Amino acid sequence: MITLRCENLIKSFNHTMVVNGISFSLEKGEIFGLLGPNGAGKSTTISMLSCQIRPTSGQIFISGDDIQENEKVIKGKIGVVPQEIALYDGLNAYENLHFFGSLYSMSKPRLTQKVKEVLERVGLTERAKEPVRNYSGGMKRRLNIAASILHDPEVLFMDEPTVGIDPQSRNHIYELIRQMSNEGMTILYTTHYMEEVNLLCDRAAIMDSGRILVMDSIKQLVSQVYDGLLSFELEGDQDRFDTVLQKLRNLSDIAEADLDKQVVTMLVKDSKNALKKILDCLEEHQCKMVQLNILPPTLETLFLKLTGKKLRE
Ligand code: ADP
């Protein structure tokens, strides 16, 4: 069952398009990763999907409701964990949650029950009476998540929820996300850490410069780079380089090979067999390989192949 669908979403700020025609659908209970470097347009996409800013054009449906026609209904179905922590430092966890819960027009007994429940879920019951200013960054993030799930949203938007926090809180957040997904909550998770996508997500989209470059299951995405990316500098007679490149392209264990100045970059189908064949081929043409670099088959390698950039550049 599809919980969220967006079609051709566009957002411009001052005539600059920062989200440039994005479309995707999310299944109920899915954990979907939106992966991309800083400035790719992830937060802007989340802000549109969660009714915080209006798209310049495009459509968004949540559980079948059009966001433009039913903004109020939709706001009750979604939760947002923003990148910036939004809590009152002088209040304790109970007080913060009661304040945020009051925005969802829940009855008092229900709110009291939910506050107790979410504090338990994020592991803050013991510290709930302390002012938030005493909390670590990770505890604040967990409380922020608690505030966003008080009203049992169908879709939860999480914008880089683990940036700058301790490993214990991070693991707690991962575990919580898995639990919520198992209970049927749909989660859209943005990050520039590919390990998180590997660890958590069913599917992911890789975004850059406002566009989705690829979208698939993690396994399918990683398989696009076969056995990894291999690059090296070619040394020898430059007149032979084009011939060498052609020969390398014809090797059975190589999926793609390119030459840029002296640097050869290859997508390798089987790295164990390929290296020997490459070396034999170079020797045959009196060329040498220097500065060999092997990148394993990961989402980072896929991003590098697609854009020539590293995710965290
Ligand atoms: P990400 O979350 O992937 O880091 P953002 O969605 O925050 O990317 O930003 C995408 C681009 O849009 C950036 O170049 C950013 O400077 C620009 N941008 C975001 N919000 C605004 C705004 N309110 N006004 C102008 N430009 C913005």
mmCIF file of C-alpha atoms and ligand atoms in Angstrom:
data_model
loop_
_atom_site.group_PDB
_atom_site.id
_atom_site.type_symbol
_atom_site.label_atom_id
_atom_site.label_comp_id
_atom_site.label_asym_id
_atom_site.label_seq_id
_atom_site.Cartn_x
_atom_site.Cartn_y
_atom_site.Cartn_z
ATOM 1 C CA MET A 1 0.000 0.000 0.000
ATOM 2 C CA ILE A 2 1.391 3.380 -0.973
ATOM 3 C CA THR A 3 1.507 5.909 1.891
ATOM 4 C CA LEU A 4 3.301 8.793 0.243
ATOM 5 C CA ARG A 5 3.502 9.790 -3.379
ATOM 6 C CA CYS A 6 5.038 12.875 -4.913
ATOM 7 C CA GLU A 7 5.100 13.825 -8.556
ATOM 8 C CA ASN A 8 7.426 16.185 -10.336
ATOM 9 C CA LEU A 9 8.193 18.310 -7.265
ATOM 10 C CA ILE A 10 9.956 21.548 -8.042
ATOM 11 C CA LYS A 11 11.170 24.255 -5.654
ATOM 12 C CA SER A 12 12.847 27.479 -6.664
ATOM 13 C CA PHE A 13 14.240 30.160 -4.388
ATOM 14 C CA ASN A 14 14.810 33.505 -6.122
ATOM 15 C CA HIS A 15 14.590 31.883 -9.567
ATOM 16 C CA THR A 16 17.161 29.218 -8.628
ATOM 17 C CA MET A 17 15.776 25.698 -8.836
ATOM 18 C CA VAL A 18 17.020 23.734 -5.811
ATOM 19 C CA VAL A 19 14.642 20.768 -6.256
ATOM 20 C CA ASN A 20 14.240 19.931 -9.876
ATOM 21 C CA GLY A 21 11.419 17.515 -10.697
ATOM 22 C CA ILE A 22 11.387 14.793 -8.066
ATOM 23 C CA SER A 23 8.928 11.867 -8.109
ATOM 24 C CA PHE A 24 8.690 8.772 -5.920
ATOM 25 C CA SER A 25 6.280 6.630 -3.895
ATOM 26 C CA LEU A 26 6.764 5.060 -0.480
ATOM 27 C CA GLU A 27 5.140 1.857 0.716
ATOM 28 C CA LYS A 28 3.598 1.560 4.185
ATOM 29 C CA GLY A 29 6.273 0.595 6.722
ATOM 30 C CA GLU A 30 9.134 1.300 4.364
ATOM 31 C CA ILE A 31 12.361 2.978 5.508
ATOM 32 C CA PHE A 32 13.425 5.084 2.576
ATOM 33 C CA GLY A 33 16.787 6.847 2.515
ATOM 34 C CA LEU A 34 17.360 10.117 0.718
ATOM 35 C CA LEU A 35 21.113 10.219 0.350
ATOM 36 C CA GLY A 36 23.116 13.113 -1.018
ATOM 37 C CA PRO A 37 25.855 15.608 -0.269
ATOM 38 C CA ASN A 38 25.222 18.900 1.529
ATOM 39 C CA GLY A 39 23.211 21.247 -0.646
ATOM 40 C CA ALA A 40 21.675 18.431 -2.755
ATOM 41 C CA GLY A 41 18.130 19.517 -1.857
ATOM 42 C CA LYS A 42 17.210 16.875 0.741
ATOM 43 C CA SER A 43 15.926 19.253 3.445
ATOM 44 C CA THR A 44 13.994 21.296 0.912
ATOM 45 C CA THR A 45 12.332 18.093 -0.323
ATOM 46 C CA ILE A 46 11.396 17.090 3.238
ATOM 47 C CA SER A 47 10.093 20.591 3.958
ATOM 48 C CA MET A 48 7.750 20.352 0.970
ATOM 49 C CA LEU A 49 6.592 16.829 1.783
ATOM 50 C CA SER A 50 5.863 17.794 5.383
ATOM 51 C CA CYS A 51 3.826 20.945 4.617
ATOM 52 C CA GLN A 52 6.495 23.348 5.883
ATOM 53 C CA ILE A 53 7.036 25.072 2.556
ATOM 54 C CA ARG A 54 4.938 25.034 -0.599
ATOM 55 C CA PRO A 55 6.351 23.513 -3.758
ATOM 56 C CA THR A 56 6.780 25.838 -6.726
ATOM 57 C CA SER A 57 4.981 23.076 -8.633
ATOM 58 C CA GLY A 58 4.199 19.377 -8.374
ATOM 59 C CA GLN A 59 1.876 17.220 -6.311
ATOM 60 C CA ILE A 60 2.086 15.394 -2.993
ATOM 61 C CA PHE A 61 -0.336 12.766 -1.686
ATOM 62 C CA ILE A 62 -0.237 11.249 1.791
ATOM 63 C CA SER A 63 -2.496 8.217 2.320
ATOM 64 C CA GLY A 64 -4.384 9.324 -0.761
ATOM 65 C CA ASP A 65 -5.005 12.911 0.414
ATOM 66 C CA ASP A 66 -3.709 15.747 -1.727
ATOM 67 C CA ILE A 67 -1.552 17.938 0.502
ATOM 68 C CA GLN A 68 -2.712 21.142 -1.192
ATOM 69 C CA GLU A 69 -6.367 20.406 -0.548
ATOM 70 C CA ASN A 70 -6.117 18.816 2.901
ATOM 71 C CA GLU A 71 -3.144 20.373 4.639
ATOM 72 C CA LYS A 72 -4.776 20.209 8.069
ATOM 73 C CA VAL A 73 -5.686 16.512 7.772
ATOM 74 C CA ILE A 74 -2.217 15.720 6.461
ATOM 75 C CA LYS A 75 -0.477 17.511 9.321
ATOM 76 C CA GLY A 76 -2.165 15.058 11.712
ATOM 77 C CA LYS A 77 -0.789 12.111 9.736
ATOM 78 C CA ILE A 78 2.852 13.146 9.619
ATOM 79 C CA GLY A 79 5.660 13.740 12.078
ATOM 80 C CA VAL A 80 8.825 15.725 11.470
ATOM 81 C CA VAL A 81 12.188 15.356 13.174
ATOM 82 C CA PRO A 82 13.972 18.519 12.050
ATOM 83 C CA GLN A 83 17.713 18.892 11.600
ATOM 84 C CA GLU A 84 17.837 21.652 14.201
ATOM 85 C CA ILE A 85 16.810 20.549 17.675
ATOM 86 C CA ALA A 86 13.579 22.289 18.666
ATOM 87 C CA LEU A 87 13.135 22.032 22.442
ATOM 88 C CA TYR A 88 12.764 24.366 25.408
ATOM 89 C CA ASP A 89 16.027 24.147 27.336
ATOM 90 C CA GLY A 90 14.558 25.389 30.612
ATOM 91 C CA LEU A 91 11.759 22.795 30.641
ATOM 92 C CA ASN A 92 12.137 19.123 31.465
ATOM 93 C CA ALA A 93 11.249 16.268 29.075
ATOM 94 C CA TYR A 94 7.680 15.859 30.444
ATOM 95 C CA GLU A 95 6.996 19.572 30.092
ATOM 96 C CA ASN A 96 8.427 19.736 26.582
ATOM 97 C CA LEU A 97 6.375 16.758 25.437
ATOM 98 C CA HIS A 98 3.185 18.119 27.038
ATOM 99 C CA PHE A 99 3.769 21.389 25.225
ATOM 100 C CA PHE A 100 4.333 19.753 21.805
ATOM 101 C CA GLY A 101 1.482 17.292 22.400
ATOM 102 C CA SER A 102 -0.936 20.152 23.094
ATOM 103 C CA LEU A 103 -0.403 21.269 19.481
ATOM 104 C CA TYR A 104 -2.029 18.033 18.267
ATOM 105 C CA SER A 105 -5.328 18.646 20.098
ATOM 106 C CA MET A 106 -5.123 15.326 21.990
ATOM 107 C CA SER A 107 -7.249 14.774 25.101
ATOM 108 C CA LYS A 108 -5.384 15.227 28.383
ATOM 109 C CA PRO A 109 -5.532 11.551 29.500
ATOM 110 C CA ARG A 110 -4.403 10.385 26.059
ATOM 111 C CA LEU A 111 -1.547 12.875 25.995
ATOM 112 C CA THR A 112 -0.405 11.819 29.485
ATOM 113 C CA GLN A 113 -0.440 8.188 28.365
ATOM 114 C CA LYS A 114 1.438 8.956 25.114
ATOM 115 C CA VAL A 115 4.098 11.051 26.890
ATOM 116 C CA LYS A 116 4.805 8.124 29.203
ATOM 117 C CA GLU A 117 4.928 5.720 26.263
ATOM 118 C CA VAL A 118 7.246 7.763 24.027
ATOM 119 C CA LEU A 119 9.643 8.564 26.880
ATOM 120 C CA GLU A 120 9.955 4.839 27.441
ATOM 121 C CA ARG A 121 10.536 4.250 23.718
ATOM 122 C CA VAL A 122 13.380 6.743 23.484
ATOM 123 C CA GLY A 123 14.925 5.589 26.775
ATOM 124 C CA LEU A 124 14.511 8.854 28.690
ATOM 125 C CA THR A 125 12.044 7.899 31.437
ATOM 126 C CA GLU A 126 14.721 7.990 34.133
ATOM 127 C CA ARG A 127 15.894 11.488 33.193
ATOM 128 C CA ALA A 128 12.498 12.941 32.277
ATOM 129 C CA LYS A 129 12.336 15.314 35.254
ATOM 130 C CA GLU A 130 15.638 17.028 34.509
ATOM 131 C CA PRO A 131 15.752 20.262 32.524
ATOM 132 C CA VAL A 132 16.714 19.658 28.908
ATOM 133 C CA ARG A 133 19.711 21.967 29.266
ATOM 134 C CA ASN A 134 21.429 19.145 31.235
ATOM 135 C CA TYR A 135 20.968 16.669 28.365
ATOM 136 C CA SER A 136 23.666 15.475 25.968
ATOM 137 C CA GLY A 137 23.210 16.160 22.234
ATOM 138 C CA GLY A 138 22.068 12.563 21.746
ATOM 139 C CA MET A 139 19.444 12.782 24.503
ATOM 140 C CA LYS A 140 18.068 15.997 23.004
ATOM 141 C CA ARG A 141 17.774 14.309 19.626
ATOM 142 C CA ARG A 142 15.919 11.378 21.196
ATOM 143 C CA LEU A 143 13.540 13.765 22.907
ATOM 144 C CA ASN A 144 13.012 15.548 19.613
ATOM 145 C CA ILE A 145 12.030 12.218 18.057
ATOM 146 C CA ALA A 146 9.701 11.516 20.994
ATOM 147 C CA ALA A 147 7.950 14.858 20.359
ATOM 148 C CA SER A 148 7.446 14.002 16.690
ATOM 149 C CA ILE A 149 5.750 10.619 17.319
ATOM 150 C CA LEU A 150 3.356 11.583 20.135
ATOM 151 C CA HIS A 151 0.375 11.569 17.766
ATOM 152 C CA ASP A 152 1.235 8.219 16.076
ATOM 153 C CA PRO A 153 1.999 9.623 12.628
ATOM 154 C CA GLU A 154 1.674 7.413 9.548
ATOM 155 C CA VAL A 155 4.736 8.980 7.955
ATOM 156 C CA LEU A 156 7.798 10.220 9.820
ATOM 157 C CA PHE A 157 10.272 12.575 8.157
ATOM 158 C CA MET A 158 13.710 12.481 9.746
ATOM 159 C CA ASP A 159 16.223 15.051 8.549
ATOM 160 C CA GLU A 160 19.760 13.900 9.393
ATOM 161 C CA PRO A 161 18.717 12.797 12.903
ATOM 162 C CA THR A 162 22.095 11.400 13.955
ATOM 163 C CA VAL A 163 24.449 14.256 13.073
ATOM 164 C CA GLY A 164 26.934 14.914 15.881
ATOM 165 C CA ILE A 165 25.651 12.471 18.476
ATOM 166 C CA ASP A 166 27.226 9.735 20.594
ATOM 167 C CA PRO A 167 27.230 6.111 19.341
ATOM 168 C CA GLN A 168 24.883 4.941 22.123
ATOM 169 C CA SER A 169 22.170 7.423 21.167
ATOM 170 C CA ARG A 170 22.737 6.675 17.499
ATOM 171 C CA ASN A 171 22.185 2.946 18.052
ATOM 172 C CA HIS A 172 19.127 3.687 20.132
ATOM 173 C CA ILE A 173 17.712 5.789 17.278
ATOM 174 C CA TYR A 174 18.432 3.049 14.707
ATOM 175 C CA GLU A 175 16.661 0.485 16.880
ATOM 176 C CA LEU A 176 13.689 2.789 17.363
ATOM 177 C CA ILE A 177 13.409 3.399 13.616
ATOM 178 C CA ARG A 178 13.373 -0.345 12.941
ATOM 179 C CA GLN A 179 10.676 -0.893 15.574
ATOM 180 C CA MET A 180 8.485 1.894 14.222
ATOM 181 C CA SER A 181 8.844 0.589 10.692
ATOM 182 C CA ASN A 182 7.868 -2.922 11.837
ATOM 183 C CA GLU A 183 4.758 -1.413 13.384
ATOM 184 C CA GLY A 184 3.825 0.074 9.987
ATOM 185 C CA MET A 185 5.190 3.610 10.171
ATOM 186 C CA THR A 186 6.658 4.857 6.890
ATOM 187 C CA ILE A 187 9.972 6.604 7.404
ATOM 188 C CA LEU A 188 11.744 8.991 5.087
ATOM 189 C CA TYR A 189 15.278 9.461 6.288
ATOM 190 C CA THR A 190 17.780 11.946 4.891
ATOM 191 C CA THR A 191 21.474 11.597 5.465
ATOM 192 C CA HIS A 192 24.860 12.127 3.893
ATOM 193 C CA TYR A 193 26.191 9.050 5.712
ATOM 194 C CA MET A 194 25.956 6.121 3.340
ATOM 195 C CA GLU A 195 26.579 3.635 6.192
ATOM 196 C CA GLU A 196 23.235 4.634 7.709
ATOM 197 C CA VAL A 197 21.429 3.939 4.472
ATOM 198 C CA ASN A 198 23.146 0.544 4.226
ATOM 199 C CA LEU A 199 22.205 -0.280 7.777
ATOM 200 C CA LEU A 200 18.629 0.964 7.914
ATOM 201 C CA CYS A 201 16.940 1.465 4.609
ATOM 202 C CA ASP A 202 14.946 -0.835 2.374
ATOM 203 C CA ARG A 203 15.342 1.461 -0.613
ATOM 204 C CA ALA A 204 17.187 4.676 -1.270
ATOM 205 C CA ALA A 205 17.412 7.505 -3.726
ATOM 206 C CA ILE A 206 20.692 9.273 -4.362
ATOM 207 C CA MET A 207 20.197 12.988 -4.877
ATOM 208 C CA ASP A 208 22.505 15.651 -6.246
ATOM 209 C CA SER A 209 21.862 19.213 -7.429
ATOM 210 C CA GLY A 210 18.116 18.936 -6.875
ATOM 211 C CA ARG A 211 17.634 15.749 -8.876
ATOM 212 C CA ILE A 212 17.290 12.063 -8.064
ATOM 213 C CA LEU A 213 20.106 10.307 -9.885
ATOM 214 C CA VAL A 214 19.116 6.726 -9.025
ATOM 215 C CA MET A 215 16.496 5.032 -6.859
ATOM 216 C CA ASP A 216 16.253 1.347 -6.001
ATOM 217 C CA SER A 217 16.759 -1.256 -3.293
ATOM 218 C CA ILE A 218 20.178 -0.939 -1.659
ATOM 219 C CA LYS A 219 21.236 -4.267 -3.154
ATOM 220 C CA GLN A 220 20.282 -3.209 -6.674
ATOM 221 C CA LEU A 221 21.977 0.175 -6.285
ATOM 222 C CA VAL A 222 25.226 -1.351 -5.101
ATOM 223 C CA SER A 223 25.122 -3.962 -7.876
ATOM 224 C CA GLN A 224 25.334 -1.110 -10.407
ATOM 225 C CA VAL A 225 29.022 -0.808 -9.549
ATOM 226 C CA TYR A 226 29.615 -4.559 -9.938
ATOM 227 C CA ASP A 227 32.730 -5.511 -7.944
ATOM 228 C CA GLY A 228 33.927 -1.923 -7.465
ATOM 229 C CA LEU A 229 35.798 0.845 -9.179
ATOM 230 C CA LEU A 230 39.468 0.539 -9.979
ATOM 231 C CA SER A 231 41.638 3.426 -11.106
ATOM 232 C CA PHE A 232 45.323 3.916 -11.856
ATOM 233 C CA GLU A 233 47.704 6.128 -13.763
ATOM 234 C CA LEU A 234 49.030 4.781 -17.016
ATOM 235 C CA GLU A 235 52.753 5.143 -17.663
ATOM 236 C CA GLY A 236 54.353 4.514 -21.031
ATOM 237 C CA ASP A 237 54.144 5.661 -24.635
ATOM 238 C CA GLN A 238 51.116 7.990 -24.861
ATOM 239 C CA ASP A 239 50.525 7.016 -28.502
ATOM 240 C CA ARG A 240 49.589 3.554 -27.294
ATOM 241 C CA PHE A 241 47.095 4.678 -24.659
ATOM 242 C CA ASP A 242 43.996 4.533 -26.898
ATOM 243 C CA THR A 243 44.872 1.019 -28.051
ATOM 244 C CA VAL A 244 45.448 -0.052 -24.444
ATOM 245 C CA LEU A 245 42.079 1.376 -23.456
ATOM 246 C CA GLN A 246 40.336 -0.569 -26.220
ATOM 247 C CA LYS A 247 42.054 -3.783 -25.122
ATOM 248 C CA LEU A 248 41.093 -3.161 -21.491
ATOM 249 C CA ARG A 249 37.475 -2.566 -22.508
ATOM 250 C CA ASN A 250 37.463 -5.937 -24.264
ATOM 251 C CA LEU A 251 38.565 -7.851 -21.158
ATOM 252 C CA SER A 252 35.769 -10.110 -19.949
ATOM 253 C CA ASP A 253 36.024 -9.056 -16.287
ATOM 254 C CA ILE A 254 35.723 -5.335 -17.037
ATOM 255 C CA ALA A 255 32.293 -3.705 -17.380
ATOM 256 C CA GLU A 256 33.446 -0.212 -18.358
ATOM 257 C CA ALA A 257 36.772 1.527 -18.830
ATOM 258 C CA ASP A 258 37.546 5.205 -19.396
ATOM 259 C CA LEU A 259 40.682 7.234 -19.846
ATOM 260 C CA ASP A 260 40.986 10.827 -18.667
ATOM 261 C CA LYS A 261 44.424 12.293 -19.376
ATOM 262 C CA GLN A 262 46.563 9.481 -17.933
ATOM 263 C CA VAL A 263 44.053 8.123 -15.442
ATOM 264 C CA VAL A 264 42.214 4.913 -16.273
ATOM 265 C CA THR A 265 38.968 4.261 -14.361
ATOM 266 C CA MET A 266 37.277 0.890 -14.662
ATOM 267 C CA LEU A 267 34.145 -0.798 -13.390
ATOM 268 C CA VAL A 268 35.238 -4.293 -12.491
ATOM 269 C CA LYS A 269 32.997 -7.359 -12.682
ATOM 270 C CA ASP A 270 35.390 -9.693 -10.931
ATOM 271 C CA SER A 271 38.293 -7.996 -9.180
ATOM 272 C CA LYS A 272 40.135 -11.247 -8.395
ATOM 273 C CA ASN A 273 40.532 -12.168 -12.055
ATOM 274 C CA ALA A 274 40.642 -8.679 -13.497
ATOM 275 C CA LEU A 275 43.882 -7.423 -11.969
ATOM 276 C CA LYS A 276 46.061 -10.138 -13.486
ATOM 277 C CA LYS A 277 44.485 -9.652 -16.910
ATOM 278 C CA ILE A 278 44.937 -5.872 -16.704
ATOM 279 C CA LEU A 279 48.608 -6.238 -15.778
ATOM 280 C CA ASP A 280 49.176 -8.715 -18.643
ATOM 281 C CA CYS A 281 47.487 -6.341 -21.067
ATOM 282 C CA LEU A 282 49.622 -3.384 -19.933
ATOM 283 C CA GLU A 283 52.810 -5.434 -20.167
ATOM 284 C CA GLU A 284 51.943 -6.512 -23.684
ATOM 285 C CA HIS A 285 51.805 -2.822 -24.688
ATOM 286 C CA GLN A 286 54.854 -1.822 -22.656
ATOM 287 C CA CYS A 287 52.795 0.289 -20.290
ATOM 288 C CA LYS A 288 52.856 0.406 -16.507
ATOM 289 C CA MET A 289 50.312 0.982 -13.810
ATOM 290 C CA VAL A 290 51.074 3.479 -11.017
ATOM 291 C CA GLN A 291 49.003 4.617 -8.030
ATOM 292 C CA LEU A 292 46.427 1.853 -8.089
ATOM 293 C CA ASN A 293 43.247 2.745 -6.236
ATOM 294 C CA ILE A 294 40.455 0.229 -5.558
ATOM 295 C CA LEU A 295 37.043 1.326 -4.306
ATOM 296 C CA PRO A 296 34.709 -1.414 -3.033
ATOM 297 C CA PRO A 297 31.130 -1.801 -4.281
ATOM 298 C CA THR A 298 29.259 0.657 -2.038
ATOM 299 C CA LEU A 299 26.761 3.496 -2.422
ATOM 300 C CA GLU A 300 29.680 5.919 -2.088
ATOM 301 C CA THR A 301 31.375 4.293 -5.079
ATOM 302 C CA LEU A 302 28.125 4.478 -7.036
ATOM 303 C CA PHE A 303 27.801 8.182 -6.221
ATOM 304 C CA LEU A 304 31.392 8.784 -7.286
ATOM 305 C CA LYS A 305 30.770 6.954 -10.547
ATOM 306 C CA LEU A 306 27.610 8.958 -11.231
ATOM 307 C CA THR A 307 28.930 12.400 -10.330
ATOM 308 C CA GLY A 308 32.720 12.237 -10.129
ATOM 309 C CA LYS A 309 32.351 13.632 -6.583
ATOM 310 C CA LYS A 310 32.578 12.167 -3.105
ATOM 311 C CA LEU A 311 29.452 12.294 -0.936
ATOM 312 C CA ARG A 312 31.155 14.321 1.780
ATOM 313 C CA GLU A 313 33.175 16.683 -0.365
HETATM 314 P P1 ADP B 1 20.561 19.473 1.784
HETATM 315 O O1 ADP B 1 19.500 19.226 2.799
HETATM 316 O O2 ADP B 1 20.686 18.349 0.793
HETATM 317 O O3 ADP B 1 21.897 19.819 2.390
HETATM 318 P P2 ADP B 1 19.058 21.872 1.173
HETATM 319 O O4 ADP B 1 17.711 21.426 0.748
HETATM 320 O O5 ADP B 1 19.200 22.389 2.579
HETATM 321 O O6 ADP B 1 20.131 20.732 0.882
HETATM 322 O O7 ADP B 1 19.558 23.025 0.214
HETATM 323 C C1 ADP B 1 19.566 22.904 -1.218
HETATM 324 C C2 ADP B 1 19.969 24.227 -1.812
HETATM 325 O O8 ADP B 1 18.921 25.172 -1.613
HETATM 326 C C3 ADP B 1 21.218 24.838 -1.182
HETATM 327 O O9 ADP B 1 21.993 25.419 -2.197
HETATM 328 C C4 ADP B 1 20.654 25.888 -0.249
HETATM 329 O O10 ADP B 1 21.563 26.945 -0.095
HETATM 330 C C5 ADP B 1 19.383 26.337 -0.986
HETATM 331 N N1 ADP B 1 18.331 26.826 -0.079
HETATM 332 C C6 ADP B 1 17.712 26.098 0.880
HETATM 333 N N2 ADP B 1 16.778 26.836 1.513
HETATM 334 C C7 ADP B 1 16.814 28.071 0.932
HETATM 335 C C8 ADP B 1 16.070 29.302 1.138
HETATM 336 N N3 ADP B 1 15.132 29.384 2.070
HETATM 337 N N4 ADP B 1 16.389 30.353 0.341
HETATM 338 C C9 ADP B 1 17.344 30.245 -0.608
HETATM 339 N N5 ADP B 1 18.061 29.132 -0.857
HETATM 340 C C10 ADP B 1 17.806 28.054 -0.100
#
